[in-house]
PDB file of C-alpha atoms and ligand atoms in Angstrom:
ATOM      1  CA  MET A 161      15.953  -8.000 -65.265  1.00 58.00           C
ATOM      2  CA  ALA A 162      18.355  -9.438 -62.737  1.00 67.00           C
ATOM      3  CA  ILE A 163      17.552  -8.815 -59.124  1.00 78.00           C
ATOM      4  CA  ASN A 164      20.095  -6.440 -57.724  1.00 89.00           C
ATOM      5  CA  GLU A 165      21.498  -7.690 -54.442  1.00 91.00           C
ATOM      6  CA  ARG A 166      22.308  -4.191 -53.325  1.00 92.00           C
ATOM      7  CA  ALA A 167      18.693  -3.107 -53.829  1.00 92.00           C
ATOM      8  CA  ILE A 168      17.491  -6.047 -51.725  1.00 93.00           C
ATOM      9  CA  LEU A 169      19.853  -5.149 -48.908  1.00 94.00           C
ATOM     10  CA  GLN A 170      18.703  -1.541 -49.021  1.00 94.00           C
ATOM     11  CA  SER A 171      15.069  -2.614 -48.920  1.00 94.00           C
ATOM     12  CA  GLU A 172      15.741  -4.885 -45.935  1.00 96.00           C
ATOM     13  CA  LEU A 173      17.596  -2.137 -44.148  1.00 96.00           C
ATOM     14  CA  ARG A 174      14.729   0.274 -44.812  1.00 97.00           C
ATOM     15  CA  TRP A 175      12.174  -2.127 -43.325  1.00 97.00           C
ATOM     16  CA  THR A 176      14.454  -2.832 -40.374  1.00 97.00           C
ATOM     17  CA  LEU A 177      14.564   0.869 -39.615  1.00 98.00           C
ATOM     18  CA  ILE A 178      10.782   1.213 -39.985  1.00 98.00           C
ATOM     19  CA  VAL A 179      10.123  -1.711 -37.612  1.00 98.00           C
ATOM     20  CA  ALA A 180      12.714  -0.430 -35.149  1.00 98.00           C
ATOM     21  CA  GLY A 181      10.993   2.956 -35.258  1.00 98.00           C
ATOM     22  CA  ILE A 182       7.582   1.409 -34.549  1.00 98.00           C
ATOM     23  CA  VAL A 183       8.991  -0.589 -31.619  1.00 98.00           C
ATOM     24  CA  ALA A 184      10.635   2.564 -30.269  1.00 98.00           C
ATOM     25  CA  VAL A 185       7.317   4.441 -30.470  1.00 98.00           C
ATOM     26  CA  ILE A 186       5.502   1.627 -28.615  1.00 97.00           C
ATOM     27  CA  ILE A 187       8.152   1.413 -25.883  1.00 97.00           C
ATOM     28  CA  GLY A 188       8.132   5.205 -25.656  1.00 96.00           C
ATOM     29  CA  ALA A 189       4.342   5.178 -25.201  1.00 94.00           C
ATOM     30  CA  MET A 190       4.661   2.552 -22.441  1.00 91.00           C
ATOM     31  CA  LEU A 191       7.331   4.572 -20.636  1.00 92.00           C
ATOM     32  CA  PHE A 192       5.276   7.732 -20.999  1.00 92.00           C
ATOM     33  CA  ALA A 193       2.173   6.028 -19.547  1.00 87.00           C
ATOM     34  CA  ALA A 194       4.166   4.449 -16.713  1.00 85.00           C
ATOM     35  CA  LEU A 195       6.117   7.541 -15.726  1.00 88.00           C
ATOM     36  CA  THR A 196       3.633  10.357 -16.210  1.00 88.00           C
ATOM     37  CA  MET A 197       0.207   8.701 -15.928  1.00 80.00           C
ATOM     38  CA  HIS A 198       1.132   6.054 -13.364  1.00 76.00           C
ATOM     39  CA  VAL A 199      -0.258   3.316 -15.539  1.00 74.00           C
ATOM     40  CA  ASN A 200       1.897   0.283 -14.936  1.00 72.00           C
ATOM     41  CA  PRO A 201       1.600  -3.388 -14.136  1.00 70.00           C
ATOM     42  CA  PRO A 202       1.434  -4.219 -10.419  1.00 68.00           C
ATOM     43  CA  SER A 203       4.855  -5.316  -9.270  1.00 71.00           C
ATOM     44  CA  ASN A 204       4.044  -6.919  -5.926  1.00 77.00           C
ATOM     45  CA  ARG A 205       5.442 -10.430  -5.638  1.00 83.00           C
ATOM     46  CA  GLU A 206       4.239 -11.972  -2.446  1.00 87.00           C
ATOM     47  CA  PHE A 207       3.174 -15.540  -1.833  1.00 90.00           C
ATOM     48  CA  VAL A 208       0.205 -16.842   0.105  1.00 90.00           C
ATOM     49  CA  ASP A 209      -1.128 -20.367   0.447  1.00 90.00           C
ATOM     50  CA  PRO A 210      -4.555 -20.424  -1.245  1.00 89.00           C
ATOM     51  CA  ARG A 211      -5.584 -23.596   0.611  1.00 90.00           C
ATOM     52  CA  THR A 212      -5.286 -22.035   4.056  1.00 90.00           C
ATOM     53  CA  LEU A 213      -6.203 -18.471   3.148  1.00 88.00           C
ATOM     54  CA  HIS A 214      -9.287 -18.367   5.385  1.00 84.00           C
ATOM     55  CA  LEU A 215      -7.770 -20.344   8.263  1.00 87.00           C
ATOM     56  CA  ALA A 216      -4.783 -18.374   9.440  1.00 82.00           C
ATOM     57  CA  ALA A 217      -2.885 -15.120   9.138  1.00 84.00           C
ATOM     58  CA  GLU A 218      -3.845 -12.123   7.141  1.00 90.00           C
ATOM     59  CA  PHE A 219      -6.912 -13.118   5.152  1.00 92.00           C
ATOM     60  CA  THR A 220      -9.070 -14.646   7.878  1.00 91.00           C
ATOM     61  CA  GLU A 221     -12.606 -13.312   8.053  1.00 89.00           C
ATOM     62  CA  GLU A 222     -12.014 -10.882  10.930  1.00 88.00           C
ATOM     63  CA  ASN A 223      -9.141  -9.256   9.041  1.00 91.00           C
ATOM     64  CA  LEU A 224     -11.124  -8.529   5.885  1.00 93.00           C
ATOM     65  CA  GLY A 225     -12.290  -5.062   4.935  1.00 94.00           C
ATOM     66  CA  THR A 226     -10.697  -1.729   5.753  1.00 95.00           C
ATOM     67  CA  ARG A 227      -8.480  -1.159   8.752  1.00 94.00           C
ATOM     68  CA  VAL A 228      -6.386   1.773   9.845  1.00 94.00           C
ATOM     69  CA  ASP A 229      -3.141   0.488  11.295  1.00 90.00           C
ATOM     70  CA  PRO A 230      -1.633   2.131  14.371  1.00 88.00           C
ATOM     71  CA  ASP A 231       0.875   3.910  12.123  1.00 91.00           C
ATOM     72  CA  GLY A 232      -2.004   5.482  10.175  1.00 89.00           C
ATOM     73  CA  ARG A 233      -1.711   3.270   7.119  1.00 93.00           C
ATOM     74  CA  VAL A 234      -5.095   2.506   5.563  1.00 96.00           C
ATOM     75  CA  VAL A 235      -5.234  -1.085   4.328  1.00 96.00           C
ATOM     76  CA  THR A 236      -8.144  -2.982   2.817  1.00 97.00           C
ATOM     77  CA  ARG A 237      -8.089  -6.748   2.500  1.00 96.00           C
ATOM     78  CA  VAL A 238     -10.485  -8.480   0.165  1.00 96.00           C
ATOM     79  CA  ILE A 239     -10.928 -12.087  -0.881  1.00 96.00           C
ATOM     80  CA  THR A 240     -12.055 -12.649  -4.438  1.00 96.00           C
ATOM     81  CA  THR A 241     -13.761 -15.992  -4.815  1.00 95.00           C
ATOM     82  CA  GLN A 242     -16.248 -17.717  -7.096  1.00 94.00           C
ATOM     83  CA  PHE A 243     -18.413 -15.648  -7.342  1.00 94.00           C
ATOM     84  CA  GLU A 244     -18.189 -12.823  -4.900  1.00 95.00           C
ATOM     85  CA  PHE A 245     -15.998 -10.363  -3.104  1.00 96.00           C
ATOM     86  CA  VAL A 246     -15.630 -10.716   0.641  1.00 94.00           C
ATOM     87  CA  PRO A 247     -16.560  -8.178   1.833  1.00 94.00           C
ATOM     88  CA  ASN A 248     -18.661  -6.959  -1.074  1.00 94.00           C
ATOM     89  CA  CYS A 249     -18.467  -3.343   0.016  1.00 96.00           C
ATOM     90  CA  ILE A 250     -15.418  -1.496   1.297  1.00 96.00           C
ATOM     91  CA  VAL A 251     -15.039   2.028   2.639  1.00 96.00           C
ATOM     92  CA  LEU A 252     -11.978   4.132   1.911  1.00 96.00           C
ATOM     93  CA  PRO A 253     -11.134   7.773   2.534  1.00 96.00           C
ATOM     94  CA  ALA A 254     -10.625  10.244  -0.300  1.00 96.00           C
ATOM     95  CA  ASP A 255      -7.377  12.204  -0.658  1.00 95.00           C
ATOM     96  CA  ARG A 256      -5.331   9.771   1.381  1.00 94.00           C
ATOM     97  CA  ASP A 257      -2.901   7.029   0.416  1.00 94.00           C
ATOM     98  CA  VAL A 258      -4.539   3.627   0.706  1.00 96.00           C
ATOM     99  CA  THR A 259      -3.387   0.083   0.113  1.00 95.00           C
ATOM    100  CA  LEU A 260      -5.613  -2.613  -1.351  1.00 96.00           C
ATOM    101  CA  ARG A 261      -4.684  -6.240  -0.874  1.00 96.00           C
ATOM    102  CA  PHE A 262      -6.446  -9.110  -2.630  1.00 96.00           C
ATOM    103  CA  ALA A 263      -6.121 -12.873  -2.512  1.00 95.00           C
ATOM    104  CA  THR A 264      -8.072 -15.744  -4.017  1.00 95.00           C
ATOM    105  CA  PRO A 265      -8.565 -19.302  -2.761  1.00 94.00           C
ATOM    106  CA  ASP A 266      -9.815 -20.705  -6.068  1.00 93.00           C
ATOM    107  CA  VAL A 267      -9.185 -19.410  -9.586  1.00 95.00           C
ATOM    108  CA  ILE A 268      -7.787 -16.318 -11.268  1.00 95.00           C
ATOM    109  CA  HIS A 269      -9.950 -13.248 -10.893  1.00 96.00           C
ATOM    110  CA  GLY A 270      -9.289  -9.706 -12.025  1.00 95.00           C
ATOM    111  CA  ILE A 271     -10.434  -6.487 -10.458  1.00 96.00           C
ATOM    112  CA  LEU A 272     -10.734  -2.925 -11.557  1.00 96.00           C
ATOM    113  CA  ILE A 273     -12.278   0.099  -9.904  1.00 96.00           C
ATOM    114  CA  THR A 274     -14.312   2.158 -12.330  1.00 95.00           C
ATOM    115  CA  GLY A 275     -13.047   5.645 -13.029  1.00 92.00           C
ATOM    116  CA  THR A 276      -9.605   4.972 -11.519  1.00 93.00           C
ATOM    117  CA  ASN A 277      -6.406   3.331 -12.716  1.00 90.00           C
ATOM    118  CA  VAL A 278      -6.768   0.523 -10.151  1.00 93.00           C
ATOM    119  CA  ASN A 279      -6.632  -2.719 -12.109  1.00 93.00           C
ATOM    120  CA  THR A 280      -4.980  -5.991 -11.214  1.00 94.00           C
ATOM    121  CA  MET A 281      -5.202  -9.723 -11.596  1.00 94.00           C
ATOM    122  CA  VAL A 282      -5.745 -11.807  -8.486  1.00 94.00           C
ATOM    123  CA  ILE A 283      -3.883 -15.081  -8.907  1.00 93.00           C
ATOM    124  CA  PRO A 284      -4.056 -18.065  -6.541  1.00 93.00           C
ATOM    125  CA  GLY A 285      -0.867 -18.243  -4.504  1.00 92.00           C
ATOM    126  CA  TYR A 286      -0.093 -14.529  -4.653  1.00 92.00           C
ATOM    127  CA  VAL A 287      -1.201 -11.398  -2.878  1.00 94.00           C
ATOM    128  CA  ALA A 288      -2.236  -8.714  -5.356  1.00 94.00           C
ATOM    129  CA  GLN A 289      -1.454  -5.309  -3.917  1.00 94.00           C
ATOM    130  CA  VAL A 290      -2.315  -1.839  -5.179  1.00 92.00           C
ATOM    131  CA  HIS A 291      -1.373   1.520  -3.678  1.00 92.00           C
ATOM    132  CA  THR A 292      -3.646   4.337  -4.686  1.00 93.00           C
ATOM    133  CA  ARG A 293      -5.319   7.573  -3.690  1.00 94.00           C
ATOM    134  CA  PHE A 294      -8.921   8.341  -4.560  1.00 96.00           C
ATOM    135  CA  THR A 295      -9.685  11.906  -5.508  1.00 94.00           C
ATOM    136  CA  LYS A 296     -13.437  11.651  -6.052  1.00 91.00           C
ATOM    137  CA  GLN A 297     -15.993  10.643  -3.433  1.00 93.00           C
ATOM    138  CA  GLY A 298     -18.899   8.305  -4.024  1.00 94.00           C
ATOM    139  CA  ASP A 299     -19.703   4.682  -4.669  1.00 96.00           C
ATOM    140  CA  LEU A 300     -17.453   3.151  -7.308  1.00 96.00           C
ATOM    141  CA  LEU A 301     -18.060  -0.242  -8.850  1.00 97.00           C
ATOM    142  CA  MET A 302     -15.439  -2.937  -8.583  1.00 97.00           C
ATOM    143  CA  PRO A 303     -16.309  -5.764 -10.978  1.00 97.00           C
ATOM    144  CA  CYS A 304     -14.364  -8.922 -11.643  1.00 97.00           C
ATOM    145  CA  HIS A 305     -12.928  -8.537 -15.127  1.00 96.00           C
ATOM    146  CA  GLU A 306     -11.400 -11.966 -15.631  1.00 95.00           C
ATOM    147  CA  TYR A 307     -13.724 -14.766 -16.671  1.00 96.00           C
ATOM    148  CA  CYS A 308     -13.773 -17.058 -13.638  1.00 96.00           C
ATOM    149  CA  GLY A 309     -16.748 -19.324 -14.231  1.00 94.00           C
ATOM    150  CA  LEU A 310     -20.495 -19.297 -14.748  1.00 95.00           C
ATOM    151  CA  GLY A 311     -21.137 -16.678 -12.065  1.00 95.00           C
ATOM    152  CA  HIS A 312     -18.483 -14.271 -13.330  1.00 96.00           C
ATOM    153  CA  THR A 313     -20.968 -11.607 -14.400  1.00 95.00           C
ATOM    154  CA  GLN A 314     -22.499 -11.562 -10.902  1.00 94.00           C
ATOM    155  CA  MET A 315     -19.179 -10.820  -9.286  1.00 96.00           C
ATOM    156  CA  ILE A 316     -19.162  -7.170  -8.366  1.00 96.00           C
ATOM    157  CA  ALA A 317     -18.410  -5.097  -5.287  1.00 96.00           C
ATOM    158  CA  THR A 318     -18.727  -1.485  -4.183  1.00 96.00           C
ATOM    159  CA  VAL A 319     -15.875   0.805  -3.193  1.00 97.00           C
ATOM    160  CA  ARG A 320     -17.297   3.630  -1.080  1.00 96.00           C
ATOM    161  CA  VAL A 321     -14.963   6.599  -1.146  1.00 96.00           C
ATOM    162  CA  VAL A 322     -15.894   9.002   1.636  1.00 95.00           C
ATOM    163  CA  SER A 323     -14.632  12.358   2.767  1.00 94.00           C
ATOM    164  CA  PRO A 324     -11.734  12.051   5.238  1.00 92.00           C
ATOM    165  CA  ASP A 325     -13.786  13.646   8.033  1.00 91.00           C
ATOM    166  CA  VAL A 326     -16.519  11.005   7.895  1.00 91.00           C
ATOM    167  CA  PHE A 327     -13.967   8.211   7.669  1.00 92.00           C
ATOM    168  CA  ARG A 328     -13.995   7.204  11.342  1.00 89.00           C
ATOM    169  CA  PRO A 329     -12.403   3.943  12.403  1.00 90.00           C
ATOM    170  CA  ASP A 330     -13.904   2.092  15.383  1.00 90.00           C
ATOM    171  CA  SER A 331     -11.863   1.057  18.411  1.00 88.00           C
ATOM    172  CA  GLN A 332     -10.338  -1.806  16.392  1.00 88.00           C
ATOM    173  CA  GLY A 333      -9.361   0.558  13.610  1.00 89.00           C
ATOM    174  CA  ARG A 334     -12.046  -0.928  11.363  1.00 92.00           C
ATOM    175  CA  VAL A 335     -14.304   0.874   8.937  1.00 92.00           C
ATOM    176  CA  SER A 336     -17.092  -0.961   7.124  1.00 90.00           C
ATOM    177  CA  CYS A 337     -20.061  -0.138   4.933  1.00 89.00           C
ATOM    178  CA  GLY A 338     -22.432  -1.260   7.664  1.00 78.00           C
ATOM    179  CA  ASP A 339     -24.732  -3.148   5.319  1.00 56.00           C
ATOM    180  CA  ASP A 340     -22.084  -5.593   4.166  1.00 44.00           C
ATOM    181  CA  ARG A 341     -21.364  -9.025   5.486  1.00 42.00           C
TER     182      ARG A 341
HETATM  183 CU1  CUA B 442     -14.231 -13.551 -10.592  1.00 93.52          CU
HETATM  184 CU2  CUA B 442     -14.731 -13.210 -12.877  1.00 93.52          CU
END
């Protein structure tokens, strides 16, 4: 039986429509997650020199950890490095907008905070920034989730979410876990 060209075209058109439908469903799911569940890739594009990270400007040792700025903004700065977080414990208030800023001097790390949608890569040369608001209090784990070398599995920090009335900055605006470095 001769192959009917018309039948082939119809079959191709059918599969085109099926594939287009699948792509539409996937894009629809992404839009739904981004718009209603606030699950979306971090969009911050900000450069930092990984070689001088610890020497000058924002990510020097005395700037790390949580600080309340004079305008009331709560910002935490953390360095992710092989194979630890500096500091390895941060304190943040519940029910308040907070900003997390990460930078790395060495290789790519990834962070997530368990039980939240906070999840980002930390790439040398860039500042990874996340805005969030914690609704539950308690100690949350923040592991590195990007293989970064032999000590990767040891790389874990604590995010201590406390009630806003025990979140008391010192005279410098700093809040720390107390037992961290
Ligand atoms: Cu850092 Cu894995």
